[in-house]
């Protein structure tokens, strides 16, 4: 596929991610569970945490688009696109839960998308083994982040907890897939920089 075609597809994906509701092929985890009786403060907490998770999925879409655009190997591109499809489902799940909790999505989603897209392109330019290694490390850090959310979410908000738990399973699967396809272990300074940028994003998205 020519680069111009990839750019058009990438632009279309950005518009879909930022402007249209996401869709899911799988049932939303916890959709068969009755809505729990949450206090106002508990709803606000859950909505804020789910907003952070939604931002993470917006970033994931942008990362995979950027990585796929610059990936050199067709198999690597397919690996990235498979992960992206499941991340689209996560996008739909978190978006729906935010609505149910009466919350809102981050006002800075276009900024998160643009920055993540640029990072994804850079990862792809570095070569396929580093591209996949970046994917694996990203998913590992996301899994740790989701573990923290399972500790912070109200215990009886079982609907939100079901979504986060399934997301955590999927992220671990993506990391394993990336490593099994030849992903390289990233240097410690890169891992630290990724954690630092993620911390800035999550703390900002919690409020904005």
Tab-separated table of C-alpha atoms in Angstrom:
chain	number	residue	atom	x	y	z
A	1	UNK	CA	0.000	0.000	0.000
A	2	UNK	CA	1.345	3.440	-0.898
A	3	UNK	CA	2.144	5.889	1.886
A	4	UNK	CA	-0.575	8.317	0.768
A	5	UNK	CA	-3.140	5.548	1.188
A	6	UNK	CA	-1.849	4.804	4.672
A	7	UNK	CA	-2.054	8.489	5.587
A	8	UNK	CA	-5.663	8.675	4.387
A	9	UNK	CA	-6.555	5.583	6.416
A	10	UNK	CA	-4.761	7.043	9.442
A	11	UNK	CA	-6.629	10.336	9.127
A	12	UNK	CA	-9.933	8.482	8.849
A	13	UNK	CA	-9.085	6.445	11.949
A	14	UNK	CA	-8.298	9.623	13.892
A	15	UNK	CA	-11.660	11.160	12.986
A	16	UNK	CA	-13.496	7.965	13.935
A	17	UNK	CA	-11.673	7.696	17.256
A	18	UNK	CA	-12.248	11.313	18.268
A	19	UNK	CA	-15.656	12.114	16.766
A	20	UNK	CA	-17.777	8.961	16.498
A	21	UNK	CA	-18.933	6.366	19.056
A	22	UNK	CA	-16.759	3.261	19.086
A	23	UNK	CA	-18.288	-0.159	18.423
A	24	UNK	CA	-17.629	-3.533	19.998
A	25	UNK	CA	-18.027	-7.038	18.594
A	26	UNK	CA	-17.875	-8.606	22.044
A	27	UNK	CA	-20.504	-7.979	24.737
A	28	UNK	CA	-19.561	-5.219	27.161
A	29	UNK	CA	-18.200	-6.914	30.310
A	30	UNK	CA	-20.676	-6.573	33.162
A	31	UNK	CA	-23.535	-5.518	30.869
A	32	UNK	CA	-25.764	-8.192	32.430
A	33	UNK	CA	-25.100	-6.901	35.958
A	34	UNK	CA	-27.644	-4.490	37.511
A	35	UNK	CA	-26.437	-0.936	38.048
A	36	UNK	CA	-24.974	-0.704	41.579
A	37	UNK	CA	-26.239	1.844	44.086
A	38	UNK	CA	-23.340	4.314	44.177
A	39	UNK	CA	-23.052	7.531	46.130
A	40	UNK	CA	-22.347	10.770	44.256
A	41	UNK	CA	-18.688	10.700	45.299
A	42	UNK	CA	-18.349	7.063	44.232
A	43	UNK	CA	-19.881	7.823	40.848
A	44	UNK	CA	-17.516	10.759	40.405
A	45	UNK	CA	-14.522	8.583	41.292
A	46	UNK	CA	-15.535	5.772	38.944
A	47	UNK	CA	-16.305	8.210	36.113
A	48	UNK	CA	-12.929	9.924	36.521
A	49	UNK	CA	-11.060	6.616	36.504
A	50	UNK	CA	-12.979	5.405	33.470
A	51	UNK	CA	-12.206	8.707	31.738
A	52	UNK	CA	-8.502	8.013	32.314
A	53	UNK	CA	-8.962	4.521	30.871
A	54	UNK	CA	-10.795	5.960	27.869
A	55	UNK	CA	-7.907	8.352	27.256
A	56	UNK	CA	-5.561	5.375	27.400
A	57	UNK	CA	-7.562	3.707	24.651
A	58	UNK	CA	-7.536	6.881	22.542
A	59	UNK	CA	-3.753	6.895	22.908
A	60	UNK	CA	-3.599	3.195	22.025
A	61	UNK	CA	-5.460	3.803	18.776
A	62	UNK	CA	-3.071	6.618	17.880
A	63	UNK	CA	0.021	4.622	18.835
A	64	UNK	CA	-0.972	1.634	16.728
A	65	UNK	CA	-1.856	3.822	13.764
A	66	UNK	CA	1.505	5.578	13.973
A	67	UNK	CA	3.391	2.315	14.447
A	68	UNK	CA	1.522	0.621	11.618
A	69	UNK	CA	2.261	3.523	9.289
A	70	UNK	CA	6.015	3.160	9.708
A	71	UNK	CA	6.278	-0.627	10.300
A	72	UNK	CA	8.411	-2.308	7.642
A	73	UNK	CA	7.086	-5.845	7.880
A	74	UNK	CA	3.597	-6.931	6.842
A	75	UNK	CA	3.355	-9.411	9.720
A	76	UNK	CA	4.194	-6.656	12.210
A	77	UNK	CA	1.508	-4.451	10.684
A	78	UNK	CA	-1.025	-7.265	11.103
A	79	UNK	CA	0.017	-7.752	14.740
A	80	UNK	CA	-0.520	-4.052	15.402
A	81	UNK	CA	-3.887	-3.983	13.656
A	82	UNK	CA	-5.129	-7.020	15.602
A	83	UNK	CA	-4.276	-5.282	18.862
A	84	UNK	CA	-5.878	-2.065	17.613
A	85	UNK	CA	-9.181	-3.836	16.897
A	86	UNK	CA	-9.405	-5.058	20.484
A	87	UNK	CA	-8.412	-1.629	21.776
A	88	UNK	CA	-11.349	-0.211	19.792
A	89	UNK	CA	-13.601	-2.468	21.852
A	90	UNK	CA	-12.034	-1.122	25.030
A	91	UNK	CA	-12.745	2.363	23.712
A	92	UNK	CA	-16.426	1.451	23.317
A	93	UNK	CA	-16.635	-0.177	26.745
A	94	UNK	CA	-15.116	2.761	28.624
A	95	UNK	CA	-17.159	5.288	26.647
A	96	UNK	CA	-20.389	3.486	27.498
A	97	UNK	CA	-19.485	3.207	31.183
A	98	UNK	CA	-18.643	6.906	31.373
A	99	UNK	CA	-22.109	7.701	30.002
A	100	UNK	CA	-23.760	5.357	32.493
A	101	UNK	CA	-21.952	7.079	35.353
A	102	UNK	CA	-22.946	10.531	34.109
A	103	UNK	CA	-19.344	11.495	33.429
A	104	UNK	CA	-17.585	13.000	30.425
A	105	UNK	CA	-14.651	12.187	28.194
A	106	UNK	CA	-11.394	14.126	28.386
A	107	UNK	CA	-11.445	17.545	26.760
A	108	UNK	CA	-7.848	16.977	25.653
A	109	UNK	CA	-8.435	13.839	23.578
A	110	UNK	CA	-7.214	15.465	20.318
A	111	UNK	CA	-3.962	16.405	22.086
A	112	UNK	CA	-3.531	12.894	23.494
A	113	UNK	CA	-4.165	11.398	20.062
A	114	UNK	CA	-1.742	13.654	18.224
A	115	UNK	CA	1.101	13.124	20.686
A	116	UNK	CA	0.621	9.360	20.772
A	117	UNK	CA	0.484	9.156	16.975
A	118	UNK	CA	3.847	10.918	16.732
A	119	UNK	CA	5.369	8.578	19.333
A	120	UNK	CA	3.998	5.563	17.467
A	121	UNK	CA	5.542	6.730	14.191
A	122	UNK	CA	8.896	7.197	15.925
A	123	UNK	CA	8.720	3.684	17.380
A	124	UNK	CA	8.037	2.282	13.915
A	125	UNK	CA	10.936	4.155	12.355
A	126	UNK	CA	13.326	2.569	14.866
A	127	UNK	CA	12.717	-0.874	13.331
A	128	UNK	CA	10.276	-3.728	13.741
A	129	UNK	CA	11.849	-5.406	16.773
A	130	UNK	CA	11.796	-2.113	18.667
A	131	UNK	CA	8.322	-1.357	17.339
A	132	UNK	CA	7.019	-4.609	18.820
A	133	UNK	CA	9.084	-4.104	21.960
A	134	UNK	CA	7.458	-0.723	22.429
A	135	UNK	CA	4.041	-2.345	22.034
A	136	UNK	CA	4.895	-5.000	24.631
A	137	UNK	CA	6.203	-2.473	27.155
A	138	UNK	CA	3.211	-0.186	26.598
A	139	UNK	CA	0.799	-3.026	27.308
A	140	UNK	CA	2.777	-4.103	30.364
A	141	UNK	CA	2.598	-0.599	31.826
A	142	UNK	CA	-1.098	-0.337	30.977
A	143	UNK	CA	-1.691	-3.611	32.812
A	144	UNK	CA	-0.001	-2.194	35.909
A	145	UNK	CA	-2.083	0.950	35.599
A	146	UNK	CA	-5.300	-1.092	35.394
A	147	UNK	CA	-4.289	-3.049	38.502
A	148	UNK	CA	-4.104	0.247	40.344
A	149	UNK	CA	-7.578	1.172	39.134
A	150	UNK	CA	-9.004	-2.125	40.375
A	151	UNK	CA	-7.695	-1.144	43.800
A	152	UNK	CA	-9.186	2.359	43.620
A	153	UNK	CA	-12.608	1.631	42.105
A	154	UNK	CA	-15.444	1.237	44.639
A	155	UNK	CA	-15.705	-2.449	45.526
A	156	UNK	CA	-19.423	-2.582	44.710
A	157	UNK	CA	-19.037	-0.860	41.331
A	158	UNK	CA	-18.943	-4.312	39.761
A	159	UNK	CA	-19.821	-3.041	36.280
A	160	UNK	CA	-16.746	-0.817	36.046
A	161	UNK	CA	-14.584	-3.476	37.661
A	162	UNK	CA	-15.703	-6.103	35.113
A	163	UNK	CA	-14.653	-3.830	32.245
A	164	UNK	CA	-11.252	-3.042	33.753
A	165	UNK	CA	-10.584	-6.701	34.566
A	166	UNK	CA	-11.248	-7.819	30.976
A	167	UNK	CA	-9.151	-4.964	29.621
A	168	UNK	CA	-6.291	-6.134	31.808
A	169	UNK	CA	-6.538	-9.663	30.362
A	170	UNK	CA	-6.519	-8.308	26.805
A	171	UNK	CA	-3.518	-6.032	27.418
A	172	UNK	CA	-1.476	-8.948	28.789
A	173	UNK	CA	-2.371	-10.931	25.663
A	174	UNK	CA	-1.187	-8.084	23.419
A	175	UNK	CA	2.151	-7.894	25.262
A	176	UNK	CA	2.684	-11.651	24.917
A	177	UNK	CA	1.788	-11.497	21.235
A	178	UNK	CA	4.277	-8.683	20.595
A	179	UNK	CA	7.126	-10.497	22.345
A	180	UNK	CA	6.389	-13.796	20.606
A	181	UNK	CA	6.621	-11.976	17.264
A	182	UNK	CA	10.133	-10.741	17.965
A	183	UNK	CA	9.699	-7.692	20.196
A	184	UNK	CA	12.927	-6.539	21.876
A	185	UNK	CA	13.355	-5.537	25.518
A	186	UNK	CA	13.496	-1.742	25.700
A	187	UNK	CA	16.361	0.063	27.474
A	188	UNK	CA	15.598	1.185	31.040
A	189	UNK	CA	15.759	4.946	30.221
A	190	UNK	CA	13.060	4.451	27.548
A	191	UNK	CA	10.863	2.521	29.983
A	192	UNK	CA	11.289	5.279	32.571
A	193	UNK	CA	10.411	7.985	30.034
A	194	UNK	CA	7.290	6.028	29.057
A	195	UNK	CA	6.212	5.755	32.711
A	196	UNK	CA	6.816	9.454	33.285
A	197	UNK	CA	4.757	10.523	30.265
A	198	UNK	CA	2.008	8.089	31.237
A	199	UNK	CA	1.887	9.571	34.741
A	200	UNK	CA	1.467	13.076	33.346
A	201	UNK	CA	-1.317	11.903	31.036
A	202	UNK	CA	-3.260	9.946	33.659
A	203	UNK	CA	-3.078	12.662	36.299
A	204	UNK	CA	-4.209	15.317	33.836
A	205	UNK	CA	-6.983	13.185	32.316
A	206	UNK	CA	-8.382	12.438	35.775
A	207	UNK	CA	-9.467	16.084	36.015
A	208	UNK	CA	-9.638	17.401	32.442
